[in-house]
Coordinates of C-alpha atoms in Angstrom, one line a residue:
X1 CA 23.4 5.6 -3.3
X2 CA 22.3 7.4 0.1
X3 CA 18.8 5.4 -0.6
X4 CA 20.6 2.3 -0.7
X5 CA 23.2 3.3 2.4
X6 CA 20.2 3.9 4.9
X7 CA 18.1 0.8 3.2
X8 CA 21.0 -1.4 4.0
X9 CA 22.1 0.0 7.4
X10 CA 18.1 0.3 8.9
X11 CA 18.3 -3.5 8.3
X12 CA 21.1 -3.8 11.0
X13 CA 20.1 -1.2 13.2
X14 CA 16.2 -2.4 13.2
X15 CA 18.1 -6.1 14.5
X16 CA 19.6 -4.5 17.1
X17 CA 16.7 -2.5 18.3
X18 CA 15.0 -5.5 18.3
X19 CA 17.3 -7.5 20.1
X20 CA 17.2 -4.9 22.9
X21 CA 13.8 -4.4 22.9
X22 CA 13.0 -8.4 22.8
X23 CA 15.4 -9.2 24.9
X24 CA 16.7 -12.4 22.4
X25 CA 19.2 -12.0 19.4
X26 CA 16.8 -14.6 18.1
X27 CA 14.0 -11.9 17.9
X28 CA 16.3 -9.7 16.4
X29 CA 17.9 -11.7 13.9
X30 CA 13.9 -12.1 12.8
X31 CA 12.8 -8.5 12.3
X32 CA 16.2 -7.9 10.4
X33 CA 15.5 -10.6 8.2
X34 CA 11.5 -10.0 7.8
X35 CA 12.6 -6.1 6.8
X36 CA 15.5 -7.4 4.2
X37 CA 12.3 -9.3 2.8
X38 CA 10.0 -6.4 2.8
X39 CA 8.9 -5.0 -0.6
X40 CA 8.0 -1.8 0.0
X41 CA 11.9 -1.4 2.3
X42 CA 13.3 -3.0 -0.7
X43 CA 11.9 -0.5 -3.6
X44 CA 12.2 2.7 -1.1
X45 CA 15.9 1.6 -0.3
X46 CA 16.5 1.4 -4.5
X47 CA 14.6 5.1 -5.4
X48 CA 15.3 8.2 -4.9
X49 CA 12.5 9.8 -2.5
X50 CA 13.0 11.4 0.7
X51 CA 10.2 9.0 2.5
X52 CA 13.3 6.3 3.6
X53 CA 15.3 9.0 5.2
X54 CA 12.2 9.8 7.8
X55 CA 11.8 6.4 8.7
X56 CA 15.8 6.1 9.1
X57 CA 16.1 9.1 11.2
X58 CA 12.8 8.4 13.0
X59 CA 14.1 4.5 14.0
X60 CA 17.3 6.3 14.7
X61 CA 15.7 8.2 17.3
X62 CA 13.7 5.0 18.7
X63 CA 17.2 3.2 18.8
X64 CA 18.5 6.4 20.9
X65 CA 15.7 6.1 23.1
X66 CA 15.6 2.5 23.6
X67 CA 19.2 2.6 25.0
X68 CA 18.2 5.7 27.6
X69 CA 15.6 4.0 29.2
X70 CA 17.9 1.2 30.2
X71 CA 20.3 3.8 31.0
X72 CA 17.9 5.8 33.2
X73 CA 16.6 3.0 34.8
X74 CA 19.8 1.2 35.5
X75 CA 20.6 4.9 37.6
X76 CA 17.7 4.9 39.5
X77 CA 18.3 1.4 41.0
X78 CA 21.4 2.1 41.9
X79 CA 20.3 5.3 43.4
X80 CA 17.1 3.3 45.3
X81 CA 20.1 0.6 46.6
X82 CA 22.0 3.8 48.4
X83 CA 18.9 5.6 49.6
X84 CA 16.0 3.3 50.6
X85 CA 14.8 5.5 53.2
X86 CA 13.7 8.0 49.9
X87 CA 11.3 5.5 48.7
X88 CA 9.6 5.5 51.9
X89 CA 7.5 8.2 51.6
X90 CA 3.9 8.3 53.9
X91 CA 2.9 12.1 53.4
X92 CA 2.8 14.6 50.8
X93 CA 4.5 17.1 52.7
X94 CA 7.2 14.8 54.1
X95 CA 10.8 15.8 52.8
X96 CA 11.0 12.3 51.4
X97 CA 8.3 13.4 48.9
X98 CA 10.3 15.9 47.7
X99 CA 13.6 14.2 47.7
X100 CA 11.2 11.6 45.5
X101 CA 10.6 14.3 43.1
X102 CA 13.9 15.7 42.6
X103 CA 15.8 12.3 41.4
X104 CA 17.1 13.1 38.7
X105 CA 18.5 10.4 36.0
X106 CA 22.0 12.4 35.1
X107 CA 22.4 13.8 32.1
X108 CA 20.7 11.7 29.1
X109 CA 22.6 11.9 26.2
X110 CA 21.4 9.0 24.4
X111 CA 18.3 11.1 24.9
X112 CA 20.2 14.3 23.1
X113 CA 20.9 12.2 20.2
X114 CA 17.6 11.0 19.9
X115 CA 16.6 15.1 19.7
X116 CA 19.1 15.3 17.0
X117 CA 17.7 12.0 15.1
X118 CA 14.0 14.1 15.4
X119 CA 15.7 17.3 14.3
X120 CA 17.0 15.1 11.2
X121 CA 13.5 13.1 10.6
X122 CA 11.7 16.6 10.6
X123 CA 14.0 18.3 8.5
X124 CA 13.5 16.0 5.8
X125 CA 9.8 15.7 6.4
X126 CA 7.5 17.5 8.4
X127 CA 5.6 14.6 9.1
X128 CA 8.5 13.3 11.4
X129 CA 7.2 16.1 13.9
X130 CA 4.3 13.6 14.8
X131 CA 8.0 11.2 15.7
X132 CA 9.0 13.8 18.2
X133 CA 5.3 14.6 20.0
X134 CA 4.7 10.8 20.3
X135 CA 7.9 9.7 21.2
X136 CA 8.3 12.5 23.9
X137 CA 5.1 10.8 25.8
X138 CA 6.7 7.6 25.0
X139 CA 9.7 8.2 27.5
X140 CA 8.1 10.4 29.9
X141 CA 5.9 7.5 30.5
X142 CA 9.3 4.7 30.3
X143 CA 10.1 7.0 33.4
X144 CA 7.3 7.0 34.9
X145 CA 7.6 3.6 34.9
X146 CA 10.8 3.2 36.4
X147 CA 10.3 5.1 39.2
X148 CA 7.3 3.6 40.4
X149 CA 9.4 0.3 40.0
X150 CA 12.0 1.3 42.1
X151 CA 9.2 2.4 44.9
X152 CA 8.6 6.1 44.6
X153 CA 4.9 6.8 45.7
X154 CA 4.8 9.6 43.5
X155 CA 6.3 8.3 40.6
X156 CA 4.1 10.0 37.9
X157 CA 4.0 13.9 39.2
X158 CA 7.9 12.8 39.3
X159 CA 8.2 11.5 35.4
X160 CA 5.7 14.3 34.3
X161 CA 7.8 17.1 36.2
X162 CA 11.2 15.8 34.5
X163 CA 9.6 14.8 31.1
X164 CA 8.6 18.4 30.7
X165 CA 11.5 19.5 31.6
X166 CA 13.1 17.1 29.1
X167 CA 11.1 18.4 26.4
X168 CA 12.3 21.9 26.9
X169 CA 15.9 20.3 26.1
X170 CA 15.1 18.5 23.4
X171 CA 13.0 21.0 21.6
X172 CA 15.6 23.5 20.6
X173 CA 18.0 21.0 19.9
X174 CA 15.4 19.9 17.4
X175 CA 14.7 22.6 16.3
X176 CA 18.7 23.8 16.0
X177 CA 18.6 20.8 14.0
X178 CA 16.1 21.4 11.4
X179 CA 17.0 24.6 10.9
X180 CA 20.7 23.5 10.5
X181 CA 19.7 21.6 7.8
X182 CA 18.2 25.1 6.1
X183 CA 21.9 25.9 6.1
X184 CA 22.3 25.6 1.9
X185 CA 19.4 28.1 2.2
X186 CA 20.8 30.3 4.2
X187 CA 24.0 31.0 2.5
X188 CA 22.2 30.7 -0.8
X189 CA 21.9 34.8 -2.4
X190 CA 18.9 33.2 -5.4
X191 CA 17.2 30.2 -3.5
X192 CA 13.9 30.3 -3.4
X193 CA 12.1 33.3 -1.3
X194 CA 15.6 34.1 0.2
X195 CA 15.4 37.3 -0.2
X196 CA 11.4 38.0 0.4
X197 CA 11.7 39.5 3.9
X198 CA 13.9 42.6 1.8
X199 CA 11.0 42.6 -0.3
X200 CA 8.8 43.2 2.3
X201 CA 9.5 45.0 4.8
X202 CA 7.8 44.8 8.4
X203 CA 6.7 47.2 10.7
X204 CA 6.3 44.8 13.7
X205 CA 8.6 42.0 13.0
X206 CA 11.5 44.2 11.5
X207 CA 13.3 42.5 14.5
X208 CA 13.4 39.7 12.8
X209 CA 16.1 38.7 10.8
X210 CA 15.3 38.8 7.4
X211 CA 16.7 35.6 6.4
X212 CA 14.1 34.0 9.4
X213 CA 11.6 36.2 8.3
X214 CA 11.8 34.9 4.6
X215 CA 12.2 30.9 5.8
X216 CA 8.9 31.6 7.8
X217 CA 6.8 32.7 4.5
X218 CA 8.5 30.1 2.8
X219 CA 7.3 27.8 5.4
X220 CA 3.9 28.7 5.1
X221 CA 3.4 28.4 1.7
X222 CA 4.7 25.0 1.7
X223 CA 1.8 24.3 4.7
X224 CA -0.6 25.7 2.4
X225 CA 0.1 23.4 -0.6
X226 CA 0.3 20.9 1.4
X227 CA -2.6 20.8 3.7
X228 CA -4.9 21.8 0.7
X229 CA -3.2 19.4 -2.1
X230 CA -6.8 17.7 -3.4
X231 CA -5.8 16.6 -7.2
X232 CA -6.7 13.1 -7.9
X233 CA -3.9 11.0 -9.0
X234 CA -4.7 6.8 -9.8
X235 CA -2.2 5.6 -7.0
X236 CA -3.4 7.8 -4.6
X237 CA -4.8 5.9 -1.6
X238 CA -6.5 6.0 1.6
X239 CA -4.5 5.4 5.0
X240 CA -7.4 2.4 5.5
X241 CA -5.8 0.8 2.7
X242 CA -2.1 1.4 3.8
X243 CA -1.9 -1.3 6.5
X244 CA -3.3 -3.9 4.1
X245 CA -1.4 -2.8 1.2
X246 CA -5.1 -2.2 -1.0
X247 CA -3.4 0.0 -3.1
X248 CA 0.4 -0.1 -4.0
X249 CA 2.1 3.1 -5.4
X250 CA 3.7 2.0 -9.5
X251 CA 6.7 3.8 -9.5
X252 CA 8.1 2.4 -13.1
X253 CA 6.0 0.7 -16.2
X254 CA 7.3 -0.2 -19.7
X255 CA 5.5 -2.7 -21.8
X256 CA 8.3 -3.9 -24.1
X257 CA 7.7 -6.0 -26.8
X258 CA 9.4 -9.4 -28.6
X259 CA 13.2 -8.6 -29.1
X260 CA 13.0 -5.5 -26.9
X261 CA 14.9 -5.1 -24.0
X262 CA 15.9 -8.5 -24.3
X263 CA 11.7 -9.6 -24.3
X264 CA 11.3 -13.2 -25.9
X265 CA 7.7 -12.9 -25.9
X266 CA 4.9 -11.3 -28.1
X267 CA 4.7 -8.4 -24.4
X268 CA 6.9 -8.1 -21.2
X269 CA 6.4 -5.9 -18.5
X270 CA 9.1 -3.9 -16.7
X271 CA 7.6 -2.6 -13.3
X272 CA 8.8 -1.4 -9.9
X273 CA 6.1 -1.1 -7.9
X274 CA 6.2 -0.4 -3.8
X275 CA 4.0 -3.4 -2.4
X276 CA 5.2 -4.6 0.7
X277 CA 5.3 -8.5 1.4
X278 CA 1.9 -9.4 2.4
X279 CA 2.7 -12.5 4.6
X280 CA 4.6 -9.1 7.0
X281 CA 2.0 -6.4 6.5
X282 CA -1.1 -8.9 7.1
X283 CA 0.5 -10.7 9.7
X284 CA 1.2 -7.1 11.4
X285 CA -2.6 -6.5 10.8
X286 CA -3.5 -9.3 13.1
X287 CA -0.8 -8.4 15.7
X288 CA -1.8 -5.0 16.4
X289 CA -5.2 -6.2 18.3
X290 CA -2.4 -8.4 20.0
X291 CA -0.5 -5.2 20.9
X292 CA -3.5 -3.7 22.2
X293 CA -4.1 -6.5 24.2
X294 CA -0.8 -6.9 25.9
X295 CA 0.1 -3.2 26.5
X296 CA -3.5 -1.6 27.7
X297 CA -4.5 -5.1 29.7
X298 CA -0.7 -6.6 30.4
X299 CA 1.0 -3.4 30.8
X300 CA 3.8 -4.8 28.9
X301 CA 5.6 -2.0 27.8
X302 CA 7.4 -3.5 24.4
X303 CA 4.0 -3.9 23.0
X304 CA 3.7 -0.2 23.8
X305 CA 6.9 0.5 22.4
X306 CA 5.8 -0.7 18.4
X307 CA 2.3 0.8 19.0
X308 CA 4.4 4.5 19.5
X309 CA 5.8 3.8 16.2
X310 CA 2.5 3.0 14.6
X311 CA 1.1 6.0 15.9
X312 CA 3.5 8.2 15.4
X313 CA 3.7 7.4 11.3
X314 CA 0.7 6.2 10.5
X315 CA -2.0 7.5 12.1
X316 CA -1.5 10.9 12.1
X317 CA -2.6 10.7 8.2
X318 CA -5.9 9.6 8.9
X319 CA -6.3 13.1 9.6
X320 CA -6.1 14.4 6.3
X321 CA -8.5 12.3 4.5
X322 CA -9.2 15.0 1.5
X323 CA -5.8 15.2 0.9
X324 CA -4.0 13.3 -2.3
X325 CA -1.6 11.1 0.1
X326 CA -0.4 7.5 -1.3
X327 CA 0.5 4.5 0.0
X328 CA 4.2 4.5 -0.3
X329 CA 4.6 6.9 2.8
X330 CA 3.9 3.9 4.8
X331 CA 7.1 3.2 4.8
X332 CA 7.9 5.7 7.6
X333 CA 6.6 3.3 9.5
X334 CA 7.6 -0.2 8.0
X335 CA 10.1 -1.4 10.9
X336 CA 7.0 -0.5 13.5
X337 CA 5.6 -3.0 11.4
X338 CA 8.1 -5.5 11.2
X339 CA 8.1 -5.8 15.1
X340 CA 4.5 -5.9 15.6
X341 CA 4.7 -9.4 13.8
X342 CA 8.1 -10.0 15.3
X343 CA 6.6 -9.6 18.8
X344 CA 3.6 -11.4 17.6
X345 CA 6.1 -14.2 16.6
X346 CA 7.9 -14.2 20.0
X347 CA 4.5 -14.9 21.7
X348 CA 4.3 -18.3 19.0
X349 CA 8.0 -19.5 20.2
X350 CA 6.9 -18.9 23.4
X351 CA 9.2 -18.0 26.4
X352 CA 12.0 -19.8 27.7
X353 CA 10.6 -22.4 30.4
X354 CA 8.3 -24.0 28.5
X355 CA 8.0 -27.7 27.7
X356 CA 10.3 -29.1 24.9
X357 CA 6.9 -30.4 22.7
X358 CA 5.4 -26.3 23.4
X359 CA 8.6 -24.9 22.0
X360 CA 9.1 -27.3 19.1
X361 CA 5.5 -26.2 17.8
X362 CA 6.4 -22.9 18.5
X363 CA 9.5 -22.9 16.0
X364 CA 8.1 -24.7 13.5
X365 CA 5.3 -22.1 13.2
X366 CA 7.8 -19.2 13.2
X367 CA 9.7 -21.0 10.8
X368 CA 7.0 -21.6 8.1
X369 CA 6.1 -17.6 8.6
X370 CA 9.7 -17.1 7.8
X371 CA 10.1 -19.4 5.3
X372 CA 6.7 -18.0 3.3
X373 CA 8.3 -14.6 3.5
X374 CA 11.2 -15.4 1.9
X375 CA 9.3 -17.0 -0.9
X376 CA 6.6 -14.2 -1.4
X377 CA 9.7 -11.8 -1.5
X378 CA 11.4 -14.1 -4.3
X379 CA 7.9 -14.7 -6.3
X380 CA 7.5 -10.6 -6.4
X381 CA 11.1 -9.7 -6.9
X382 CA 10.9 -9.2 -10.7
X383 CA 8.3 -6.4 -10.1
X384 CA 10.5 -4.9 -7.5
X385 CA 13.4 -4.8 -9.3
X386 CA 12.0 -4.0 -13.0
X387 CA 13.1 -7.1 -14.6
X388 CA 11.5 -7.6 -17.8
X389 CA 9.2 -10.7 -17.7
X390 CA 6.0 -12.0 -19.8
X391 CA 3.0 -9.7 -19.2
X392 CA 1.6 -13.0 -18.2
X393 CA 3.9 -13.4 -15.1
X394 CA 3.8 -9.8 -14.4
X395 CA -0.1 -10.1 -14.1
X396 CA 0.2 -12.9 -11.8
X397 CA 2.5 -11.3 -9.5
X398 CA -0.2 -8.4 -9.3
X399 CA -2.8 -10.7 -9.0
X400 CA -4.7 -9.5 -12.2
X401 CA -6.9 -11.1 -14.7
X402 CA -5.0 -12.2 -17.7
X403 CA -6.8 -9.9 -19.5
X404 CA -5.9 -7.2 -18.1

């Protein structure tokens, strides 16, 4: 059920992120649609695995940050309006300078959510600490870029100063977090390792409280499985493959047979399998060089936004390429995904301005991408949703030989 609660809800709140970050409730209504549509979002928001949960909290905390960056920018043109003379700074050493580097936003408490959303992420994976590292650069550098909008010369010592100081902030609360979420642990007398530290006693750490003392081993033992996990298993796959969706994860297979399970032929399949919709994932594909394009040569900083999110789940596991990893943890990242091609797709409209013939072409191109989507979803529903259909139709859905 809590699967299904976050599957259904991240579908809402990724339409409202990207309605704020697009700047159109027609962009948004898009990416909540093209997510709805996504296999891989549809078979995580059905199962029972942790993976939907960091992608919930970790758009959570994108959504939190989103809505501070219009907040902190909003304050400092107000604050430019009153005091223009700040922004007029000549010389290092001039008092301006310093008045420059002391602006402070106010307190950010959309940005003390988004801390709590990491604490949540990382408590239910560690991978949602590569959220919090990448997504603390990401609004350091949103500031950076508001100050130097609003004139002050030394706009980056500014945003680097406060973003540090930021960090040092959001860290415990992070980390108040995570551990909060130990809290069945804690007041557990037989969980597992609970009560190691009594076990073992130390003569430089006896400082420590034992029940920290015990979560820390605990912790690194789990690192140590983890890091070094190196069996083979025949869905595990290669982050190249993720993007492209080159090897699926299976997470169900029964091969009924005539009068089983309501089967009406000699073999049916049952499957639910985590393939995300191709016409979203390879249209993302081709958007990201797009993205590249527009944030490192246009500066625009919405492309840099979805790239943050891309990096932040996705490449990170490149880094581990002994390890047995599979393809379904991609969907960490799915709504980064989603608005790569939505963004892509707002290029394709077009912006508002442009000739009536230029916009016309520009929805109808959307709208077949739209429309395809749809249909893809509807063609591989059955092996989403383990209905029982002819091995036939199941091997056309995967795109197998008959014979297989």
């Amino acid at each position: 059920f809590s699967a299904a609660l976050v599957g259904t809800v991240s579908i809402l709140m990724l339409a409202l992120i990207a309605r704020r970050l697009f700047d159109s409730t027609l962009l948004g209504v898009i990416a909540g649609l093209l997510l709805a549509v996504d296999g891989e979002h549809f078979v995580h928001s059905r199962t029972g695995l942790l993976d939907i949960f960091v992608m919930f909290w970790a758009l959570a905390a994108f959504g939190c940050f989103l809505i501070d960056r219009d907040q902190g920018r909003r304050r400092l043109a107000e604050r430019a309006a009153a005091e223009p003379a700040a922004v007029q700074t000549r010389l290092w050493f001039d008092p301006a300078t310093w008045r420059s580097l002391s602006w402070w936003m106010g307190v950010r408490w959309w940005r003390v959510a988004g801390a709590v959303c990491l604490g949540l992420t990382i408590g239910t994976k560690w991978s949602g600490l590569y959220f919090a590292v990448v997504f603390t650069v990401m609004i350091t550098l949103w500031d950076a870029g508001a100050r130097r909008a609003v004139g002050l010369k030394h706009w980056f010592a500014g945003a680097t100063l406060w973003g540090m100081l930021s960090a040092l902030v959001m860290a415990p609360i992070a980390l108040a977090v995570y551990l909060a979420s130990w809290t069945g642990w804690f007041l557990s007398d037989n969980a597992y390792d609970r009560a190691w530290a009594a076990d073992h006693p130390s003569a430089h750490f006896d400082w420590v409280p034992g029940a920290l003392r015990g979560l820390w081993f605990y912790h690194s033992q789990m690192l140590e499985f983890h890091v070094h996990l190196t069996s083979t298993h025949p869905y595990m796959a290669n982050p190249w493959s993720w993007i492209v969706m080159g090897r699926p994860t299976a997470f169900h297979y029964l091969s009924p047979k005539l009068g089983e399970q309501g089967c009406k032929v000699t073999q049916c399949s049952e499957a639910i399998t985590a393939l995300g919709n191709p016409v979203i994932w390879w249209g993302a594909t081709l958007a990201i060089a797009v993205l590249l394009f527009q944030w490192a040569l246009r500066r625009d900083w919405r492309a840099g936004a979805v790239l943050a999110g891309l990096l932040a789940g996705y490449v990170p596991w490149f880094l581990f390429q002994e390890r047995t990893i599979f393809n379904f943890y991609s969907i960490a990242f799915t709504p980064w995904v989603v608005l790569a091609l939505t963004y892509a797709l707002g290029m394709v409209l077009g912006p508002p301005g442009q000739s009536e013939k230029r916009r016309k072409q520009g929805a109808a191109a959307t709208g077949a991408v739209i429309v395809i989507a749809v249909l893809t979803f509807w063609f591989f529903l059955p092996i989403y949703s383990a209905q029982v259909i002819p091995q036939s139709s199941w091997s056309d859905r995967m795109w197998l030989p008959s014979w297989i």
